[in-house]
Short mmCIF file of N, CA and C in Angstrom, two decimals:
data_model
loop_
_atom_site.label_atom_id
_atom_site.label_comp_id
_atom_site.label_asym_id
_atom_site.label_seq_id
_atom_site.Cartn_x
_atom_site.Cartn_y
_atom_site.Cartn_z
N UNK A 1 5.79 19.56 17.31
CA UNK A 1 6.18 18.71 16.24
C UNK A 1 7.49 19.08 15.56
N UNK A 2 8.46 18.18 15.49
CA UNK A 2 9.70 18.59 14.89
C UNK A 2 9.68 18.49 13.39
N UNK A 3 10.78 18.98 12.73
CA UNK A 3 10.83 19.14 11.32
C UNK A 3 10.64 17.76 10.66
N UNK A 4 11.28 16.71 11.14
CA UNK A 4 11.16 15.37 10.49
C UNK A 4 9.66 14.80 10.59
N UNK A 5 9.06 15.08 11.71
CA UNK A 5 7.64 14.60 11.89
C UNK A 5 6.75 15.36 10.91
N UNK A 6 7.00 16.72 10.84
CA UNK A 6 6.22 17.57 9.97
C UNK A 6 6.36 17.04 8.43
N UNK A 7 7.56 16.79 8.03
CA UNK A 7 7.92 16.27 6.75
C UNK A 7 7.12 15.03 6.42
N UNK A 8 7.09 14.16 7.50
CA UNK A 8 6.41 12.87 7.20
C UNK A 8 4.91 12.98 7.04
N UNK A 9 4.34 13.87 7.91
CA UNK A 9 2.93 14.15 7.86
C UNK A 9 2.53 14.85 6.61
N UNK A 10 3.36 15.83 6.06
CA UNK A 10 3.01 16.79 5.04
C UNK A 10 3.44 16.02 3.63
N UNK A 11 4.50 15.31 3.64
CA UNK A 11 5.08 14.77 2.38
C UNK A 11 5.18 13.29 2.23
N UNK A 12 5.79 12.67 3.11
CA UNK A 12 6.17 11.21 3.00
C UNK A 12 4.93 10.35 3.11
N UNK A 13 4.10 10.51 4.16
CA UNK A 13 2.89 9.66 4.26
C UNK A 13 1.98 9.96 3.15
N UNK A 14 1.68 11.19 2.77
CA UNK A 14 0.71 11.34 1.61
C UNK A 14 1.26 10.72 0.31
N UNK A 15 2.62 10.84 0.14
CA UNK A 15 3.19 10.19 -1.15
C UNK A 15 2.93 8.82 -1.09
N UNK A 16 3.21 8.08 -0.02
CA UNK A 16 3.14 6.63 0.10
C UNK A 16 1.74 6.21 0.07
N UNK A 17 0.80 6.93 0.70
CA UNK A 17 -0.63 6.57 0.59
C UNK A 17 -1.26 6.78 -0.80
N UNK A 18 -0.69 7.83 -1.49
CA UNK A 18 -1.08 7.99 -2.89
C UNK A 18 -0.55 6.88 -3.78
N UNK A 19 0.59 6.35 -3.45
CA UNK A 19 1.16 5.19 -4.26
C UNK A 19 0.31 4.03 -4.05
N UNK A 20 -0.33 3.82 -2.85
CA UNK A 20 -1.30 2.69 -2.61
C UNK A 20 -2.49 2.96 -3.44
N UNK A 21 -2.90 4.20 -3.67
CA UNK A 21 -4.07 4.50 -4.62
C UNK A 21 -3.66 4.14 -5.98
N UNK A 22 -2.45 4.41 -6.40
CA UNK A 22 -2.07 4.01 -7.81
C UNK A 22 -1.93 2.46 -7.91
N UNK A 23 -1.51 1.80 -6.87
CA UNK A 23 -1.51 0.43 -6.78
C UNK A 23 -2.91 -0.23 -7.00
N UNK A 24 -3.84 0.36 -6.37
CA UNK A 24 -5.28 -0.08 -6.51
C UNK A 24 -5.75 0.22 -7.94
N UNK A 25 -5.40 1.29 -8.45
CA UNK A 25 -5.85 1.67 -9.92
C UNK A 25 -5.21 0.55 -10.82
N UNK A 26 -3.93 0.34 -10.75
CA UNK A 26 -3.25 -0.68 -11.51
C UNK A 26 -3.80 -2.11 -11.37
N UNK A 27 -4.24 -2.42 -10.20
CA UNK A 27 -4.87 -3.69 -9.95
C UNK A 27 -6.23 -3.89 -10.72
N UNK A 28 -6.95 -2.76 -10.67
CA UNK A 28 -8.23 -2.73 -11.33
C UNK A 28 -8.03 -2.85 -12.91
N UNK A 29 -6.96 -2.27 -13.39
CA UNK A 29 -6.72 -2.30 -14.83
C UNK A 29 -6.26 -3.78 -15.16
N UNK A 30 -5.40 -4.45 -14.41
CA UNK A 30 -4.99 -5.75 -14.62
C UNK A 30 -6.26 -6.77 -14.54
N UNK A 31 -7.16 -6.55 -13.64
CA UNK A 31 -8.36 -7.36 -13.54
C UNK A 31 -9.19 -7.12 -14.81
N UNK A 32 -9.25 -5.92 -15.27
CA UNK A 32 -10.05 -5.69 -16.50
C UNK A 32 -9.34 -6.14 -17.78
N UNK A 33 -8.06 -6.10 -17.86
CA UNK A 33 -7.27 -6.45 -18.99
C UNK A 33 -6.16 -7.41 -18.60
N UNK A 34 -6.45 -8.62 -18.34
CA UNK A 34 -5.45 -9.52 -17.74
C UNK A 34 -4.30 -9.79 -18.76
N UNK A 35 -4.55 -9.76 -19.95
CA UNK A 35 -3.39 -9.98 -20.97
C UNK A 35 -2.74 -8.63 -21.35
N UNK A 36 -3.12 -7.52 -20.77
CA UNK A 36 -2.58 -6.32 -21.04
C UNK A 36 -3.41 -5.60 -22.28
N UNK A 37 -3.12 -4.47 -22.58
CA UNK A 37 -3.89 -3.73 -23.63
C UNK A 37 -3.00 -2.63 -24.12
N UNK A 38 -3.33 -2.24 -25.28
CA UNK A 38 -2.57 -1.14 -25.94
C UNK A 38 -2.88 0.21 -25.21
N UNK A 39 -1.94 1.04 -25.05
CA UNK A 39 -2.19 2.24 -24.38
C UNK A 39 -1.45 3.39 -25.10
N UNK A 40 -1.99 4.53 -24.80
CA UNK A 40 -1.26 5.81 -25.22
C UNK A 40 -1.52 6.82 -24.09
N UNK A 41 -0.41 7.31 -23.52
CA UNK A 41 -0.44 8.29 -22.42
C UNK A 41 -0.01 9.59 -23.04
N UNK A 42 -0.87 10.60 -22.56
CA UNK A 42 -0.61 11.96 -23.06
C UNK A 42 -0.26 12.84 -21.89
N UNK A 43 0.60 13.81 -22.15
CA UNK A 43 1.02 14.79 -21.20
C UNK A 43 0.61 16.15 -21.80
N UNK A 44 -0.30 16.94 -21.12
CA UNK A 44 -0.75 18.21 -21.64
C UNK A 44 -1.32 18.02 -23.00
N UNK A 45 -1.98 16.87 -23.32
CA UNK A 45 -2.61 16.60 -24.55
C UNK A 45 -1.80 16.05 -25.66
N UNK A 46 -0.48 15.92 -25.38
CA UNK A 46 0.54 15.44 -26.34
C UNK A 46 0.86 13.98 -26.03
N UNK A 47 0.70 13.06 -27.06
CA UNK A 47 1.07 11.67 -26.83
C UNK A 47 2.59 11.51 -26.54
N UNK A 48 2.92 10.95 -25.46
CA UNK A 48 4.30 10.76 -24.99
C UNK A 48 4.70 9.26 -24.86
N UNK A 49 3.73 8.38 -24.50
CA UNK A 49 4.06 6.99 -24.35
C UNK A 49 3.01 6.15 -25.03
N UNK A 50 3.52 5.22 -25.82
CA UNK A 50 2.74 4.23 -26.52
C UNK A 50 3.31 2.91 -26.20
N UNK A 51 2.42 1.84 -26.14
CA UNK A 51 2.84 0.48 -25.91
C UNK A 51 1.81 -0.31 -25.19
N UNK A 52 2.26 -1.21 -24.35
CA UNK A 52 1.31 -2.10 -23.71
C UNK A 52 1.01 -1.58 -22.26
N UNK A 53 -0.07 -1.90 -21.76
CA UNK A 53 -0.47 -1.40 -20.45
C UNK A 53 0.52 -1.97 -19.38
N UNK A 54 1.14 -3.06 -19.56
CA UNK A 54 2.03 -3.67 -18.59
C UNK A 54 3.27 -2.72 -18.31
N UNK A 55 3.56 -1.78 -19.20
CA UNK A 55 4.60 -0.84 -18.89
C UNK A 55 4.18 0.14 -17.78
N UNK A 56 2.91 0.29 -17.60
CA UNK A 56 2.42 1.09 -16.48
C UNK A 56 1.98 0.23 -15.29
N UNK A 57 1.29 -0.74 -15.59
CA UNK A 57 0.67 -1.51 -14.42
C UNK A 57 1.72 -2.30 -13.66
N UNK A 58 2.63 -2.90 -14.30
CA UNK A 58 3.62 -3.90 -13.59
C UNK A 58 4.40 -3.09 -12.63
N UNK A 59 5.06 -1.99 -13.03
CA UNK A 59 5.91 -1.27 -12.02
C UNK A 59 5.04 -0.62 -10.90
N UNK A 60 3.81 -0.14 -11.26
CA UNK A 60 2.91 0.48 -10.31
C UNK A 60 2.49 -0.62 -9.31
N UNK A 61 2.20 -1.75 -9.67
CA UNK A 61 1.83 -2.85 -8.70
C UNK A 61 3.06 -3.16 -7.86
N UNK A 62 4.20 -3.28 -8.48
CA UNK A 62 5.36 -3.56 -7.57
C UNK A 62 5.66 -2.49 -6.66
N UNK A 63 5.58 -1.25 -7.07
CA UNK A 63 5.68 -0.08 -6.19
C UNK A 63 4.66 0.01 -5.04
N UNK A 64 3.51 -0.47 -5.37
CA UNK A 64 2.40 -0.46 -4.41
C UNK A 64 2.58 -1.43 -3.38
N UNK A 65 3.14 -2.63 -3.79
CA UNK A 65 3.42 -3.66 -2.83
C UNK A 65 4.52 -3.26 -1.88
N UNK A 66 5.48 -2.62 -2.36
CA UNK A 66 6.58 -2.12 -1.43
C UNK A 66 6.09 -0.99 -0.56
N UNK A 67 5.37 -0.10 -1.05
CA UNK A 67 4.78 0.97 -0.16
C UNK A 67 3.85 0.37 0.81
N UNK A 68 3.04 -0.61 0.53
CA UNK A 68 2.17 -1.19 1.48
C UNK A 68 2.96 -1.79 2.67
N UNK A 69 4.14 -2.53 2.27
CA UNK A 69 4.84 -3.06 3.39
C UNK A 69 5.48 -1.90 4.27
N UNK A 70 5.99 -0.94 3.61
CA UNK A 70 6.54 0.29 4.34
C UNK A 70 5.50 0.77 5.34
N UNK A 71 4.27 0.95 4.76
CA UNK A 71 3.21 1.60 5.61
C UNK A 71 2.85 0.71 6.73
N UNK A 72 2.73 -0.62 6.55
CA UNK A 72 2.43 -1.45 7.62
C UNK A 72 3.59 -1.50 8.64
N UNK A 73 4.83 -1.41 8.18
CA UNK A 73 5.84 -1.41 9.19
C UNK A 73 5.75 -0.07 10.03
N UNK A 74 5.46 1.03 9.29
CA UNK A 74 5.27 2.36 9.95
C UNK A 74 4.32 2.17 11.10
N UNK A 75 3.19 1.45 10.85
CA UNK A 75 2.16 1.26 11.87
C UNK A 75 2.53 0.27 12.96
N UNK A 76 3.63 -0.48 12.66
CA UNK A 76 4.26 -1.39 13.70
C UNK A 76 4.03 -2.84 13.37
N UNK A 77 3.65 -3.24 12.04
CA UNK A 77 3.39 -4.66 11.77
C UNK A 77 4.31 -5.11 10.63
N UNK A 78 4.72 -6.35 10.81
CA UNK A 78 5.57 -7.03 9.74
C UNK A 78 5.15 -8.46 9.70
N UNK A 79 5.83 -9.18 8.81
CA UNK A 79 5.60 -10.66 8.79
C UNK A 79 6.75 -11.27 9.64
N UNK A 80 6.48 -12.32 10.48
CA UNK A 80 7.51 -12.90 11.22
C UNK A 80 7.86 -14.18 10.35
N UNK A 81 8.81 -14.95 10.90
CA UNK A 81 9.33 -16.08 10.19
C UNK A 81 8.31 -17.14 9.91
N UNK A 82 7.14 -17.15 10.68
CA UNK A 82 6.08 -18.14 10.43
C UNK A 82 4.97 -17.59 9.56
N UNK A 83 5.29 -16.38 8.88
CA UNK A 83 4.40 -15.74 7.94
C UNK A 83 3.06 -15.27 8.65
N UNK A 84 3.24 -14.73 9.86
CA UNK A 84 2.12 -14.21 10.57
C UNK A 84 2.47 -12.71 10.84
N UNK A 85 1.36 -11.95 10.95
CA UNK A 85 1.49 -10.54 11.39
C UNK A 85 2.04 -10.56 12.70
N UNK A 86 3.10 -9.63 12.91
CA UNK A 86 3.82 -9.51 14.18
C UNK A 86 4.29 -8.19 14.39
N UNK A 87 4.57 -7.73 15.64
CA UNK A 87 5.14 -6.42 15.90
C UNK A 87 6.54 -6.23 15.26
N UNK A 88 6.70 -5.03 14.82
CA UNK A 88 8.00 -4.79 14.38
C UNK A 88 9.00 -4.27 15.43
N UNK A 89 10.28 -4.37 15.20
CA UNK A 89 11.27 -3.84 16.05
C UNK A 89 12.10 -2.84 15.21
N UNK A 90 11.71 -1.56 15.30
CA UNK A 90 12.31 -0.57 14.50
C UNK A 90 13.73 -0.33 14.91
N UNK A 91 14.57 0.02 13.90
CA UNK A 91 15.98 0.42 14.18
C UNK A 91 15.93 1.81 14.61
N UNK A 92 17.12 2.23 15.19
CA UNK A 92 17.12 3.54 15.76
C UNK A 92 16.72 4.63 14.86
N UNK A 93 17.15 4.44 13.48
CA UNK A 93 16.92 5.54 12.51
C UNK A 93 15.48 5.48 11.82
N UNK A 94 14.70 4.43 12.15
CA UNK A 94 13.40 4.22 11.60
C UNK A 94 12.42 5.33 12.13
N UNK A 95 11.57 5.82 11.22
CA UNK A 95 10.54 6.76 11.58
C UNK A 95 9.23 5.82 11.62
N UNK A 96 8.49 5.78 12.72
CA UNK A 96 7.34 4.90 12.85
C UNK A 96 6.33 5.62 13.54
N UNK A 97 5.16 5.04 13.79
CA UNK A 97 4.09 5.59 14.48
C UNK A 97 4.48 5.96 15.94
N UNK A 98 5.35 5.16 16.47
CA UNK A 98 5.98 5.60 17.88
C UNK A 98 6.73 6.86 17.88
N UNK A 99 7.21 7.32 16.68
CA UNK A 99 8.02 8.60 16.56
C UNK A 99 7.09 9.80 16.87
N UNK A 100 5.79 9.49 16.80
CA UNK A 100 4.78 10.51 16.97
C UNK A 100 4.11 10.39 18.38
N UNK A 101 4.66 9.49 19.24
CA UNK A 101 4.08 9.33 20.59
C UNK A 101 2.88 8.47 20.57
N UNK A 102 2.63 7.69 19.51
CA UNK A 102 1.48 6.77 19.40
C UNK A 102 1.98 5.32 19.60
N UNK A 103 1.05 4.57 19.97
CA UNK A 103 1.38 3.10 20.13
C UNK A 103 1.24 2.34 18.76
N UNK A 104 2.07 1.32 18.75
CA UNK A 104 2.10 0.39 17.52
C UNK A 104 0.71 -0.15 17.40
N UNK A 105 0.31 -0.41 16.14
CA UNK A 105 -0.97 -1.00 15.88
C UNK A 105 -0.67 -2.57 15.91
N UNK A 106 -1.54 -3.35 16.77
CA UNK A 106 -1.46 -4.78 16.86
C UNK A 106 -2.18 -5.40 15.60
N UNK A 107 -1.87 -6.73 15.43
CA UNK A 107 -2.48 -7.46 14.31
C UNK A 107 -3.98 -7.42 14.64
N UNK A 108 -4.45 -7.56 15.76
CA UNK A 108 -5.86 -7.59 16.07
C UNK A 108 -6.49 -6.17 15.74
N UNK A 109 -5.74 -5.13 16.17
CA UNK A 109 -6.33 -3.81 15.91
C UNK A 109 -6.32 -3.53 14.41
N UNK A 110 -5.43 -4.13 13.66
CA UNK A 110 -5.40 -3.89 12.20
C UNK A 110 -6.56 -4.52 11.50
N UNK A 111 -7.10 -5.65 12.11
CA UNK A 111 -8.15 -6.27 11.47
C UNK A 111 -9.51 -5.86 12.12
N UNK A 112 -9.45 -5.11 13.18
CA UNK A 112 -10.70 -4.64 13.85
C UNK A 112 -11.71 -3.96 12.97
N UNK A 113 -11.23 -3.03 12.12
CA UNK A 113 -12.07 -2.22 11.32
C UNK A 113 -12.72 -3.02 10.16
N UNK A 114 -12.28 -4.22 9.94
CA UNK A 114 -12.82 -5.08 8.78
C UNK A 114 -14.22 -5.34 8.99
N UNK A 115 -15.15 -5.13 8.11
CA UNK A 115 -16.53 -5.42 8.33
C UNK A 115 -16.84 -6.79 7.66
N UNK A 116 -15.86 -7.46 7.10
CA UNK A 116 -16.11 -8.67 6.52
C UNK A 116 -15.43 -9.82 7.25
N UNK A 117 -14.95 -10.82 6.44
CA UNK A 117 -14.21 -11.91 6.94
C UNK A 117 -12.82 -11.57 7.44
N UNK A 118 -12.59 -11.48 8.77
CA UNK A 118 -11.28 -10.99 9.25
C UNK A 118 -10.15 -12.02 8.91
N UNK A 119 -10.52 -13.32 8.75
CA UNK A 119 -9.47 -14.20 8.33
C UNK A 119 -8.96 -13.90 6.93
N UNK A 120 -9.97 -13.77 6.05
CA UNK A 120 -9.67 -13.32 4.63
C UNK A 120 -8.88 -12.06 4.59
N UNK A 121 -9.21 -11.14 5.46
CA UNK A 121 -8.58 -9.77 5.42
C UNK A 121 -7.01 -9.98 5.92
N UNK A 122 -6.90 -10.72 6.91
CA UNK A 122 -5.55 -11.03 7.48
C UNK A 122 -4.72 -11.67 6.44
N UNK A 123 -5.32 -12.66 5.69
CA UNK A 123 -4.59 -13.36 4.68
C UNK A 123 -4.25 -12.42 3.53
N UNK A 124 -5.09 -11.53 3.16
CA UNK A 124 -4.77 -10.60 2.17
C UNK A 124 -3.61 -9.67 2.49
N UNK A 125 -3.61 -9.16 3.71
CA UNK A 125 -2.40 -8.37 4.23
C UNK A 125 -1.08 -9.19 4.15
N UNK A 126 -1.21 -10.44 4.74
CA UNK A 126 -0.04 -11.25 4.75
C UNK A 126 0.45 -11.55 3.36
N UNK A 127 -0.44 -11.73 2.48
CA UNK A 127 -0.01 -12.10 1.05
C UNK A 127 0.60 -10.94 0.37
N UNK A 128 0.09 -9.73 0.71
CA UNK A 128 0.65 -8.46 0.08
C UNK A 128 2.11 -8.35 0.65
N UNK A 129 2.24 -8.50 1.96
CA UNK A 129 3.60 -8.34 2.53
C UNK A 129 4.48 -9.44 2.08
N UNK A 130 3.98 -10.64 1.98
CA UNK A 130 4.82 -11.80 1.44
C UNK A 130 5.24 -11.39 0.01
N UNK A 131 4.39 -10.80 -0.77
CA UNK A 131 4.63 -10.46 -2.13
C UNK A 131 5.88 -9.39 -2.16
N UNK A 132 5.82 -8.60 -1.15
CA UNK A 132 7.03 -7.57 -1.02
C UNK A 132 8.30 -8.35 -0.97
N UNK A 133 8.34 -9.35 -0.15
CA UNK A 133 9.54 -10.26 0.02
C UNK A 133 9.87 -11.13 -1.09
N UNK A 134 8.80 -11.84 -1.64
CA UNK A 134 9.06 -12.89 -2.47
C UNK A 134 8.82 -12.65 -4.01
N UNK A 135 8.10 -11.56 -4.25
CA UNK A 135 7.82 -11.26 -5.71
C UNK A 135 8.65 -9.99 -6.19
N UNK A 136 8.75 -9.00 -5.24
CA UNK A 136 9.56 -7.79 -5.62
C UNK A 136 10.92 -7.76 -5.26
N UNK A 137 11.16 -8.16 -4.08
CA UNK A 137 12.62 -8.04 -3.52
C UNK A 137 13.51 -9.23 -3.97
N UNK A 138 12.86 -10.34 -4.40
CA UNK A 138 13.64 -11.43 -4.75
C UNK A 138 12.94 -12.10 -6.08
N UNK A 139 13.70 -12.78 -6.86
CA UNK A 139 13.13 -13.48 -8.00
C UNK A 139 12.77 -14.89 -7.62
N UNK A 140 11.39 -15.01 -7.40
CA UNK A 140 10.83 -16.39 -7.03
C UNK A 140 9.69 -16.71 -7.83
N UNK A 141 9.30 -17.84 -7.83
CA UNK A 141 8.02 -18.22 -8.52
C UNK A 141 6.89 -18.54 -7.50
N UNK A 142 7.11 -18.12 -6.28
CA UNK A 142 6.08 -18.55 -5.24
C UNK A 142 4.81 -17.69 -5.35
N UNK A 143 4.96 -16.41 -5.72
CA UNK A 143 3.86 -15.52 -5.86
C UNK A 143 3.29 -15.42 -7.31
N UNK A 144 2.02 -15.54 -7.43
CA UNK A 144 1.44 -15.36 -8.69
C UNK A 144 0.51 -14.21 -8.74
N UNK A 145 0.33 -13.60 -9.88
CA UNK A 145 -0.69 -12.47 -9.99
C UNK A 145 -1.91 -13.04 -10.75
N UNK A 146 -2.77 -13.73 -9.95
CA UNK A 146 -4.01 -14.21 -10.40
C UNK A 146 -5.23 -13.41 -9.88
N UNK A 147 -6.35 -13.86 -10.22
CA UNK A 147 -7.55 -13.14 -9.74
C UNK A 147 -7.66 -13.12 -8.08
N UNK A 148 -7.26 -14.22 -7.54
CA UNK A 148 -7.38 -14.22 -5.94
C UNK A 148 -6.29 -13.22 -5.40
N UNK A 149 -5.08 -13.23 -6.01
CA UNK A 149 -4.15 -12.25 -5.46
C UNK A 149 -4.54 -10.83 -5.73
N UNK A 150 -5.06 -10.56 -6.91
CA UNK A 150 -5.56 -9.22 -7.20
C UNK A 150 -6.64 -8.84 -6.13
N UNK A 151 -7.66 -9.67 -5.88
CA UNK A 151 -8.59 -9.45 -4.94
C UNK A 151 -8.02 -9.14 -3.56
N UNK A 152 -7.13 -9.88 -3.13
CA UNK A 152 -6.48 -9.74 -1.87
C UNK A 152 -5.66 -8.46 -1.72
N UNK A 153 -4.92 -8.09 -2.88
CA UNK A 153 -4.19 -6.85 -2.84
C UNK A 153 -5.09 -5.65 -2.78
N UNK A 154 -6.31 -5.85 -3.40
CA UNK A 154 -7.32 -4.72 -3.44
C UNK A 154 -7.84 -4.65 -2.07
N UNK A 155 -8.06 -5.62 -1.28
CA UNK A 155 -8.51 -5.56 0.14
C UNK A 155 -7.42 -4.71 0.98
N UNK A 156 -6.16 -5.02 0.71
CA UNK A 156 -5.15 -4.42 1.41
C UNK A 156 -5.09 -2.94 1.07
N UNK A 157 -5.23 -2.62 -0.24
CA UNK A 157 -5.33 -1.22 -0.70
C UNK A 157 -6.36 -0.44 0.00
N UNK A 158 -7.53 -1.05 0.22
CA UNK A 158 -8.66 -0.41 0.90
C UNK A 158 -8.48 -0.20 2.45
N UNK A 159 -7.71 -1.16 2.98
CA UNK A 159 -7.46 -1.21 4.45
C UNK A 159 -6.46 -0.21 4.87
N UNK A 160 -5.46 0.04 4.08
CA UNK A 160 -4.36 0.90 4.53
C UNK A 160 -4.90 2.31 4.88
N UNK A 161 -5.54 3.07 3.98
CA UNK A 161 -6.13 4.41 4.36
C UNK A 161 -6.96 4.34 5.60
N UNK A 162 -7.77 3.26 5.75
CA UNK A 162 -8.68 3.18 6.99
C UNK A 162 -7.88 3.15 8.22
N UNK A 163 -6.76 2.24 8.13
CA UNK A 163 -5.97 2.07 9.28
C UNK A 163 -5.15 3.37 9.65
N UNK A 164 -4.63 4.14 8.65
CA UNK A 164 -3.97 5.29 8.87
C UNK A 164 -4.82 6.38 9.38
N UNK A 165 -6.02 6.53 8.86
CA UNK A 165 -7.02 7.54 9.37
C UNK A 165 -7.32 7.18 10.81
N UNK A 166 -7.74 5.97 11.13
CA UNK A 166 -8.12 5.57 12.47
C UNK A 166 -6.95 5.62 13.52
N UNK A 167 -5.80 5.04 13.17
CA UNK A 167 -4.73 4.91 14.31
C UNK A 167 -3.72 5.97 14.18
N UNK A 168 -3.62 6.81 13.11
CA UNK A 168 -2.63 7.81 13.04
C UNK A 168 -3.13 9.21 12.96
N UNK A 169 -3.84 9.52 11.85
CA UNK A 169 -4.27 10.94 11.64
C UNK A 169 -5.34 11.41 12.59
N UNK A 170 -6.29 10.60 12.79
CA UNK A 170 -7.32 11.00 13.82
C UNK A 170 -6.78 11.16 15.25
N UNK A 171 -5.85 10.20 15.69
CA UNK A 171 -5.21 10.30 16.99
C UNK A 171 -4.42 11.55 17.10
N UNK A 172 -3.89 12.05 15.96
CA UNK A 172 -3.07 13.29 16.06
C UNK A 172 -4.01 14.49 15.89
N UNK A 173 -5.26 14.23 15.52
CA UNK A 173 -6.18 15.43 15.32
C UNK A 173 -5.91 16.06 13.97
N UNK A 174 -5.45 15.29 12.99
CA UNK A 174 -5.10 15.72 11.62
C UNK A 174 -6.01 15.20 10.53
N UNK A 175 -6.26 15.87 9.47
CA UNK A 175 -7.11 15.34 8.34
C UNK A 175 -6.35 14.25 7.65
N UNK A 176 -7.08 13.29 7.15
CA UNK A 176 -6.48 12.20 6.31
C UNK A 176 -6.23 12.82 4.92
N UNK A 177 -4.96 12.59 4.39
CA UNK A 177 -4.71 13.02 3.11
C UNK A 177 -5.39 12.31 2.03
N UNK A 178 -5.86 12.84 0.98
CA UNK A 178 -6.50 12.04 -0.17
C UNK A 178 -5.43 11.15 -0.88
N UNK A 179 -5.87 9.91 -0.84
CA UNK A 179 -4.97 8.91 -1.56
C UNK A 179 -5.58 8.34 -2.76
N UNK A 180 -6.63 8.79 -3.22
CA UNK A 180 -7.34 8.16 -4.38
C UNK A 180 -6.81 8.80 -5.59
N UNK A 181 -6.72 7.88 -6.65
CA UNK A 181 -6.43 8.35 -7.93
C UNK A 181 -7.81 8.76 -8.51
N UNK A 182 -7.85 9.72 -9.37
CA UNK A 182 -9.11 10.12 -10.02
C UNK A 182 -9.93 9.03 -10.46
N UNK A 183 -11.22 8.97 -10.14
CA UNK A 183 -12.05 7.85 -10.28
C UNK A 183 -12.20 7.55 -11.88
N UNK A 184 -12.22 8.60 -12.76
CA UNK A 184 -12.39 8.34 -14.17
C UNK A 184 -11.16 7.67 -14.77
N UNK A 185 -10.13 7.65 -14.03
CA UNK A 185 -8.97 7.02 -14.61
C UNK A 185 -9.10 5.46 -14.55
N UNK A 186 -9.83 4.88 -13.56
CA UNK A 186 -9.84 3.48 -13.47
C UNK A 186 -11.27 2.95 -13.49
N UNK A 187 -12.23 3.72 -13.90
CA UNK A 187 -13.59 3.18 -14.06
C UNK A 187 -13.78 2.61 -15.46
N UNK A 188 -14.67 1.61 -15.51
CA UNK A 188 -14.86 0.99 -16.78
C UNK A 188 -15.87 1.59 -17.66
#
């Protein structure tokens, strides 16, 4: 394994997967407090941030949406012009699953581990990827953050670690990095 591959396995992918865990945490908080809530964040027991929860949840959700898109592209999936999951065409400088000698994950393979409604799961992933384009990267009013979109993004958050474990880490004989935020942080 070369230095770039090692860096991706040890640093970049765990960082991005952890960002998806933070995305999931923020979605749970928005679902619980849709109008936001007063917060106080402490660092080493000292209050450092006071204000509204949206100061934490909004950028964390946007970050999670972008990391989700990057992770799906790493696996070999993107949205095509018809808003369907389609194979990526990486640029020469892109690092992807193929950089590790593994095959791209097809749309069918991405939905295969789903033990529920595969159509809903596919729509959830598509809507998260669409949000990366239409909510975060551009100023549009096409994407809303309502209960349905929160549920869909949560499905995507659950799917990403499963897909990475199944199609990347296990195939390389490596342990899956922990991507969960401490449970007591987002339990009610």
